[in-house]
mmCIF file of C-alpha atoms in Angstrom:
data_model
loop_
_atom_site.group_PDB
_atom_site.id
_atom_site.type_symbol
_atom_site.label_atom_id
_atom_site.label_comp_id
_atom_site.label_asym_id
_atom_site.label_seq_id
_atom_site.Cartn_x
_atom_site.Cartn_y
_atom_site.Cartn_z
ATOM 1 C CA UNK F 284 -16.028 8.776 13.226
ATOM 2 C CA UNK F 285 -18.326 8.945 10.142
ATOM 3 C CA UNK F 286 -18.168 12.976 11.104
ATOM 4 C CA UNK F 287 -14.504 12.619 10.370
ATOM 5 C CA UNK F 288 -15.067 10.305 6.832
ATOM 6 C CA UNK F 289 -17.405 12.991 6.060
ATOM 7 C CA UNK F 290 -20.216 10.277 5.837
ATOM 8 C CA UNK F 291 -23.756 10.113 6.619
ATOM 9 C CA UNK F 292 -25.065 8.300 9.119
ATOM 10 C CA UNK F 293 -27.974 5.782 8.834
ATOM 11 C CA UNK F 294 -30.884 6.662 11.109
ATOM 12 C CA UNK F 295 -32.372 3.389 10.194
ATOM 13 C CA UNK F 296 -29.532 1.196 9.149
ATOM 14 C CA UNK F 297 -31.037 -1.451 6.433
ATOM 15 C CA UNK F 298 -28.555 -3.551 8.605
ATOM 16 C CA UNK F 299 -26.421 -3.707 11.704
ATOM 17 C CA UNK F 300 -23.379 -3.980 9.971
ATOM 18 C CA UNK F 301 -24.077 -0.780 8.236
ATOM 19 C CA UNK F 302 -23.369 2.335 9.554
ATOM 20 C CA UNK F 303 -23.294 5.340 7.102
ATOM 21 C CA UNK F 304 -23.169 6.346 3.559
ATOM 22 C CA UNK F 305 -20.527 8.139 1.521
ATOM 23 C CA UNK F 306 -22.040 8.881 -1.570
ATOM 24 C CA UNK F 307 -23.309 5.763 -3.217
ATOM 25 C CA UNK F 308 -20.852 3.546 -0.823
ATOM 26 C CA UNK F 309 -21.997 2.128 2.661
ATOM 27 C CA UNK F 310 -19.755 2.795 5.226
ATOM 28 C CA UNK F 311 -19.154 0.376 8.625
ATOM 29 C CA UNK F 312 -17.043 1.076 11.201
ATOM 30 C CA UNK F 313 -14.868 -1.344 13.144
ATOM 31 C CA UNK F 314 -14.606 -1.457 17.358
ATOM 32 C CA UNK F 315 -11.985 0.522 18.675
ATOM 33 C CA UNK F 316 -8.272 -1.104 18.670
ATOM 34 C CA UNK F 317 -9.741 -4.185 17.186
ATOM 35 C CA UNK F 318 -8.289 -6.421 13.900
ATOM 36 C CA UNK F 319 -10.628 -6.215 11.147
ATOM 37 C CA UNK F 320 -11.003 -9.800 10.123
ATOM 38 C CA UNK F 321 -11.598 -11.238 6.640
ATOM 39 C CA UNK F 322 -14.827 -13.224 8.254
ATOM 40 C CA UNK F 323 -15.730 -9.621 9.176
ATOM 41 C CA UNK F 324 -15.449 -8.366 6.068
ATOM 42 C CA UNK F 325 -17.197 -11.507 4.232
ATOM 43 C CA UNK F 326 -20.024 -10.526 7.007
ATOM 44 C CA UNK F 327 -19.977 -7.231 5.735
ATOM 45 C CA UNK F 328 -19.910 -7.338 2.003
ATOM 46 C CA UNK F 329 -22.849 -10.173 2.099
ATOM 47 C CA UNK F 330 -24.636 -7.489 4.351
ATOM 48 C CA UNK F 331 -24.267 -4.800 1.288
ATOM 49 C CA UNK F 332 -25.545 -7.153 -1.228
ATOM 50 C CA UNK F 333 -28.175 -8.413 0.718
ATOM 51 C CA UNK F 334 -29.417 -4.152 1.052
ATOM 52 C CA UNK F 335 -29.056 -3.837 -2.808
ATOM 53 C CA UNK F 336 -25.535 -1.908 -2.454
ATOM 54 C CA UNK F 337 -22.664 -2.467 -4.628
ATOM 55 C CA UNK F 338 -19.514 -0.303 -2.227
ATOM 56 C CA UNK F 339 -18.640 -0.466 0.972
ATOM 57 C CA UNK F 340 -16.115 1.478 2.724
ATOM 58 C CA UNK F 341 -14.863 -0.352 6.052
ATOM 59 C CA UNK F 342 -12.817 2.158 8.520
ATOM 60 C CA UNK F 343 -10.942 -0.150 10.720
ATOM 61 C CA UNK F 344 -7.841 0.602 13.182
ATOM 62 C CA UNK F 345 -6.054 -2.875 12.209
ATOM 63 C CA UNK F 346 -6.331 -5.295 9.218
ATOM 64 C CA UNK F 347 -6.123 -8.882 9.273
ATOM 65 C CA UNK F 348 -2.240 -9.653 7.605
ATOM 66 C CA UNK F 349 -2.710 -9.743 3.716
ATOM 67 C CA UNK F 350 -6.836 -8.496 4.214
ATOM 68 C CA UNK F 351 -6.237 -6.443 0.883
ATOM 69 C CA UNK F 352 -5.004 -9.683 -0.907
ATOM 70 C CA UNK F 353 -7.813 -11.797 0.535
ATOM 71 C CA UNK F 354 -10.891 -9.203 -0.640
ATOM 72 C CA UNK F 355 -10.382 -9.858 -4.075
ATOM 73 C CA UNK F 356 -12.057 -13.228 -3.756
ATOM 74 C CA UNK F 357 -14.850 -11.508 -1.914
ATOM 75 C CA UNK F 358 -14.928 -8.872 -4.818
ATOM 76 C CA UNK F 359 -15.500 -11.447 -7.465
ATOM 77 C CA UNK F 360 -17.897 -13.486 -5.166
ATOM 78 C CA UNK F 361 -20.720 -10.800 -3.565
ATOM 79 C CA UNK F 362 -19.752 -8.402 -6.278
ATOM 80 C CA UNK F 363 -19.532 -5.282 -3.732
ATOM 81 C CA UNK F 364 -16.494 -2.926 -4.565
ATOM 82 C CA UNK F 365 -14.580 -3.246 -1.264
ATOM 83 C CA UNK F 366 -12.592 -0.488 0.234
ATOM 84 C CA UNK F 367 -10.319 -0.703 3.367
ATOM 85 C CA UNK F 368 -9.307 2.302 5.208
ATOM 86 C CA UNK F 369 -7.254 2.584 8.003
ATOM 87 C CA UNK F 370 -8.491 4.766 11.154
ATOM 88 C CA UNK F 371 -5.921 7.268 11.584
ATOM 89 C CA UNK F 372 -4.860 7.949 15.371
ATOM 90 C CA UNK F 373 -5.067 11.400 15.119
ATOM 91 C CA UNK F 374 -8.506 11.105 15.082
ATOM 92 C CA UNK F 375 -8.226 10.599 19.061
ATOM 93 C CA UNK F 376 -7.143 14.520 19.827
ATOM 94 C CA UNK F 377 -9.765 16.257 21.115
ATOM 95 C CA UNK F 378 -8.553 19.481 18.573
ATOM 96 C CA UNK F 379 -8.669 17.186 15.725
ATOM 97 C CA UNK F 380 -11.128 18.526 12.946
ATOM 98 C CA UNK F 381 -10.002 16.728 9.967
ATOM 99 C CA UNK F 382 -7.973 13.526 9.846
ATOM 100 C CA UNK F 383 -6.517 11.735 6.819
ATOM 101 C CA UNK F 384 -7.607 8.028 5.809
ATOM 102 C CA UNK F 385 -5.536 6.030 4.287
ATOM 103 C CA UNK F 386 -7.040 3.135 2.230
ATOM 104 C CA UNK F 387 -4.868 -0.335 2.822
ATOM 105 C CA UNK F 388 -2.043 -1.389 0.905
ATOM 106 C CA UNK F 389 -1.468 -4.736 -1.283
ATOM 107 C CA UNK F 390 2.080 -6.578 -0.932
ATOM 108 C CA UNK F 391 2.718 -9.514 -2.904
ATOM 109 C CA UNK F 392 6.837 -10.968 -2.299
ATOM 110 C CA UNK F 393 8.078 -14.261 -3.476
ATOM 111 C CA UNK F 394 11.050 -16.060 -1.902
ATOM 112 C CA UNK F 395 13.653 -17.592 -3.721
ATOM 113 C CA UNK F 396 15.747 -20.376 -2.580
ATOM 114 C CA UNK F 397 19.430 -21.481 -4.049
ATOM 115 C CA UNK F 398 21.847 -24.126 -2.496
ATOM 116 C CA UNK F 399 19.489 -23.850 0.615
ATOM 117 C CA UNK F 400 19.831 -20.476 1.035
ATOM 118 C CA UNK F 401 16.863 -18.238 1.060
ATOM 119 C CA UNK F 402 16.155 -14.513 -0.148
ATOM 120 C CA UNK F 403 13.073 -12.543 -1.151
ATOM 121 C CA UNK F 404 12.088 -10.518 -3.848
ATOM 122 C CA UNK F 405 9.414 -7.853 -3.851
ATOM 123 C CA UNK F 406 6.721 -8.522 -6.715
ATOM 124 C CA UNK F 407 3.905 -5.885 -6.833
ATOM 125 C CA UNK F 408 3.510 -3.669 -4.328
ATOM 126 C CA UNK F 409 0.061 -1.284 -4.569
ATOM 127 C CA UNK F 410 0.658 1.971 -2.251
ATOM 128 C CA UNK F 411 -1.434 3.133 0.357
ATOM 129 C CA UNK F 412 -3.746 6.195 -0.785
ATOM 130 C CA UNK F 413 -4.747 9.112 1.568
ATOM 131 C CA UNK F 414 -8.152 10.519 0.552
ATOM 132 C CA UNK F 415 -6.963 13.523 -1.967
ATOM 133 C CA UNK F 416 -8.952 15.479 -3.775
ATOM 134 C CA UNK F 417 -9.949 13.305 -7.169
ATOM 135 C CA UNK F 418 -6.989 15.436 -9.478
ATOM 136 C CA UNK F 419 -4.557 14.686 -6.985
ATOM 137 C CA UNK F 420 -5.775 10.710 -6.662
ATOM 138 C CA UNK F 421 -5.541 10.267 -10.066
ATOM 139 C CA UNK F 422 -2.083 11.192 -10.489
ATOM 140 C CA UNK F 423 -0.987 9.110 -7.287
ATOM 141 C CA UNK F 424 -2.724 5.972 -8.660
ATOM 142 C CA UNK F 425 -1.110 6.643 -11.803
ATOM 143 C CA UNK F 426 1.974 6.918 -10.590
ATOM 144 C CA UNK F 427 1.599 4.018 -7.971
ATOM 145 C CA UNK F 428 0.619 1.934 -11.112
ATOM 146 C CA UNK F 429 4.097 2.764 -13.111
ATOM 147 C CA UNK F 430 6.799 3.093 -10.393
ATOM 148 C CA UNK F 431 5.101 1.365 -7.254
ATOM 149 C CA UNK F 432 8.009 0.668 -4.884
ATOM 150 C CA UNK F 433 8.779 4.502 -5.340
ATOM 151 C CA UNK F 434 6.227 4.499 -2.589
ATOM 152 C CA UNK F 435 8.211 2.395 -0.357
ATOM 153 C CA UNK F 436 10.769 3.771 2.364
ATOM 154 C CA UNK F 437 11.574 0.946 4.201
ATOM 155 C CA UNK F 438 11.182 -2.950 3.999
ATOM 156 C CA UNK F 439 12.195 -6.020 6.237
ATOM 157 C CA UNK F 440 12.345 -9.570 6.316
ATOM 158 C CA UNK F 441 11.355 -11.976 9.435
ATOM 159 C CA UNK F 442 12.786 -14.984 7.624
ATOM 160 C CA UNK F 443 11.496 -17.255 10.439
ATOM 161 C CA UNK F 444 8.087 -15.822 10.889
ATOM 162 C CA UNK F 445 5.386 -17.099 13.376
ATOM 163 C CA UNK F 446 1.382 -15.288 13.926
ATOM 164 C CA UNK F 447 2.839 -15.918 18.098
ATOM 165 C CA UNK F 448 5.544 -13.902 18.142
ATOM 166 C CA UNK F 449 6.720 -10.302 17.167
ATOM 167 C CA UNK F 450 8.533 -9.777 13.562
ATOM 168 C CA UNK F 451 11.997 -9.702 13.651
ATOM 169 C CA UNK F 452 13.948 -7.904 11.283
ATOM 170 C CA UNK F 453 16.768 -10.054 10.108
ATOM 171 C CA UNK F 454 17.223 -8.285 7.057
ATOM 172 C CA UNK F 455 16.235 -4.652 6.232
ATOM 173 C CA UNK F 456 16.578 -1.997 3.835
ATOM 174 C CA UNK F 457 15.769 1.376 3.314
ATOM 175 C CA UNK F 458 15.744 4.891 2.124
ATOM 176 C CA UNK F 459 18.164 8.203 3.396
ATOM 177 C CA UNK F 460 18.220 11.877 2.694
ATOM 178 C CA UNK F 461 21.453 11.404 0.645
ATOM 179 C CA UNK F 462 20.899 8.011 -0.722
ATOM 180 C CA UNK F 463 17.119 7.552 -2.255
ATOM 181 C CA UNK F 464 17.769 4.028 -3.920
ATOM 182 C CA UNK F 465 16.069 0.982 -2.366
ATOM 183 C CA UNK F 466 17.173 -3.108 -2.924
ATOM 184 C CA UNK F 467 13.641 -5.126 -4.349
ATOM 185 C CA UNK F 468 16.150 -8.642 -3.369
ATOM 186 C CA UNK F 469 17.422 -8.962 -0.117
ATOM 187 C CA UNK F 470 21.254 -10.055 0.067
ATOM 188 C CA UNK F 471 21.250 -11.960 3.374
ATOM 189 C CA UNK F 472 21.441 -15.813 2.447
ATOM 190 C CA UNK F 473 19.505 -17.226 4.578
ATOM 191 C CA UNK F 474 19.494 -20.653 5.986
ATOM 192 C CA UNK F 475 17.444 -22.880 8.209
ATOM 193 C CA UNK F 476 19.142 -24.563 10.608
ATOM 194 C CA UNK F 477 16.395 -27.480 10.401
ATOM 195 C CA UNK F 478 15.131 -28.529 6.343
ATOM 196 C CA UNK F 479 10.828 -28.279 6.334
ATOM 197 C CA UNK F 480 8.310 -25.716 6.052
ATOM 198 C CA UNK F 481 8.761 -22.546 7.395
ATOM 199 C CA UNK F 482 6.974 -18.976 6.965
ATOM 200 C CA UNK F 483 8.715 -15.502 5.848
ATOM 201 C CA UNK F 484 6.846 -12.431 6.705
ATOM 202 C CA UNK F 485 7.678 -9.273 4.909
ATOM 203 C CA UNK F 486 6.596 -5.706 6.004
ATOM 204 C CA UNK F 487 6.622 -2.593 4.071
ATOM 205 C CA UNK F 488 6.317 0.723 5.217
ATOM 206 C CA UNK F 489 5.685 3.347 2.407
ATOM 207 C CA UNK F 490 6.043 6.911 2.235
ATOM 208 C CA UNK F 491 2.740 7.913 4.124
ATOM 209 C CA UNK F 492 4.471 5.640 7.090
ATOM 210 C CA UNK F 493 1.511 3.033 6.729
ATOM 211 C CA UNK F 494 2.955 -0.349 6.671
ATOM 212 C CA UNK F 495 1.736 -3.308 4.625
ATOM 213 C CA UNK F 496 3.041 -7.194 5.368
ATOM 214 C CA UNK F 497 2.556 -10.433 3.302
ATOM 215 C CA UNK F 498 3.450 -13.932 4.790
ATOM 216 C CA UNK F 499 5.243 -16.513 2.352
ATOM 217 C CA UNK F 500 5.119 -20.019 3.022
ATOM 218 C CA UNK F 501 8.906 -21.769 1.953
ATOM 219 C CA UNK F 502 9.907 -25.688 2.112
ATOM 220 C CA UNK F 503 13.532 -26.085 1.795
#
């Protein structure tokens, strides 16, 4: 794996949760087909503070829903630059030499609710980034920082969302060959059939086809 990252590994990690070295940046690596939990990562950035680091890459098949959101608190609190990057699956071919990884997306929605009828608005949406030469990163982030939902090719809306069961898609939209404009509102309406507190997940899937979700919590 760190082969792949075109890290270093640690022949004497400083600590367990450490596994290699980019550069200046530690690097730890997740279990296989596991969700990378925020606990995790508060495990791991105290881990690089406590060794004197200030960066830490963590390669992890799955995120925790919103992990990207959530490490900004960590950020400000251990003061380790946090990095999350997704383990491509391509990595499992045996005639795989070099693999792209693709740091995790940031998703931020906000529902809007009028005569008891519910829709959702995208807010700030921050791309996921493949790891590009540094010419080539700077113009994506640049871009990704101006026109951010350019990125995106498809969205959806489970506007009765539960962690127990899988998202349904009761409104979508997204991008064709002929027709390249995408909605930021959704149009459906929707209504509860019971009033209370209820949770909207919305997924994104941008133009690198990773996909990015952020859960909303509504009272109507």
């Amino acid at each position: 794996m760190l082969q792949f990252y075109k890290a270093a590994p640690l022949e004497n990690p400083p600590h367990r949760l450490l596994h290699g070295k980019k550069g200046p940046a530690y690097v730890h690596v997740d279990q296989i087909d596991s969700i990378f939990t925020y606990d995790e990562l508060r495990d791991v950035a105290k881990a690089v503070r406590q060794v004197g680091g200030h960066e830490v890459h963590c390669l992890a098949w799955e995120f925790e829903m919103e992990l990207s959101r959530k490490k900004e608190a960590l950020v400000a609190e251990t003061g380790v630059n946090i990095r999350l990057k997704y383990i491509p699956r391509e990595i499992m071919e045996s005639n795989r030499k070099e693999v792209q990884f693709f740091e995790a997306g940031a998703l931020e929605a906000r529902a809007i609710v009028k005569d008891d009828k519910v829709d959702v608005e995208l807010v700030r949406f921050t791309p996921a980034l493949a790891e590009v030469p540094e010419k080539e990163l700077a113009a994506l982030h640049e871009r990704a920082i101006k026109s951010p939902f350019d990125f995106i090719d498809f969205w959806a809306v489970d506007f009765d969302y539960s962690p127990d069961k899988p998202f349904e898609h009761h409104w979508q939209d997204f991008r064709t060959r002929k027709d390249r404009s995408l909605k930021t509102h959704s149009d459906l309406g929707w209504k509860y059939e019971a009033p209370g507190k209820h949770q909207i997940a919305v997924k994104v899937i941008d133009v690198f086809g990773v996909d990015t979700t952020a859960v909303l919590d509504v009272e109507v």
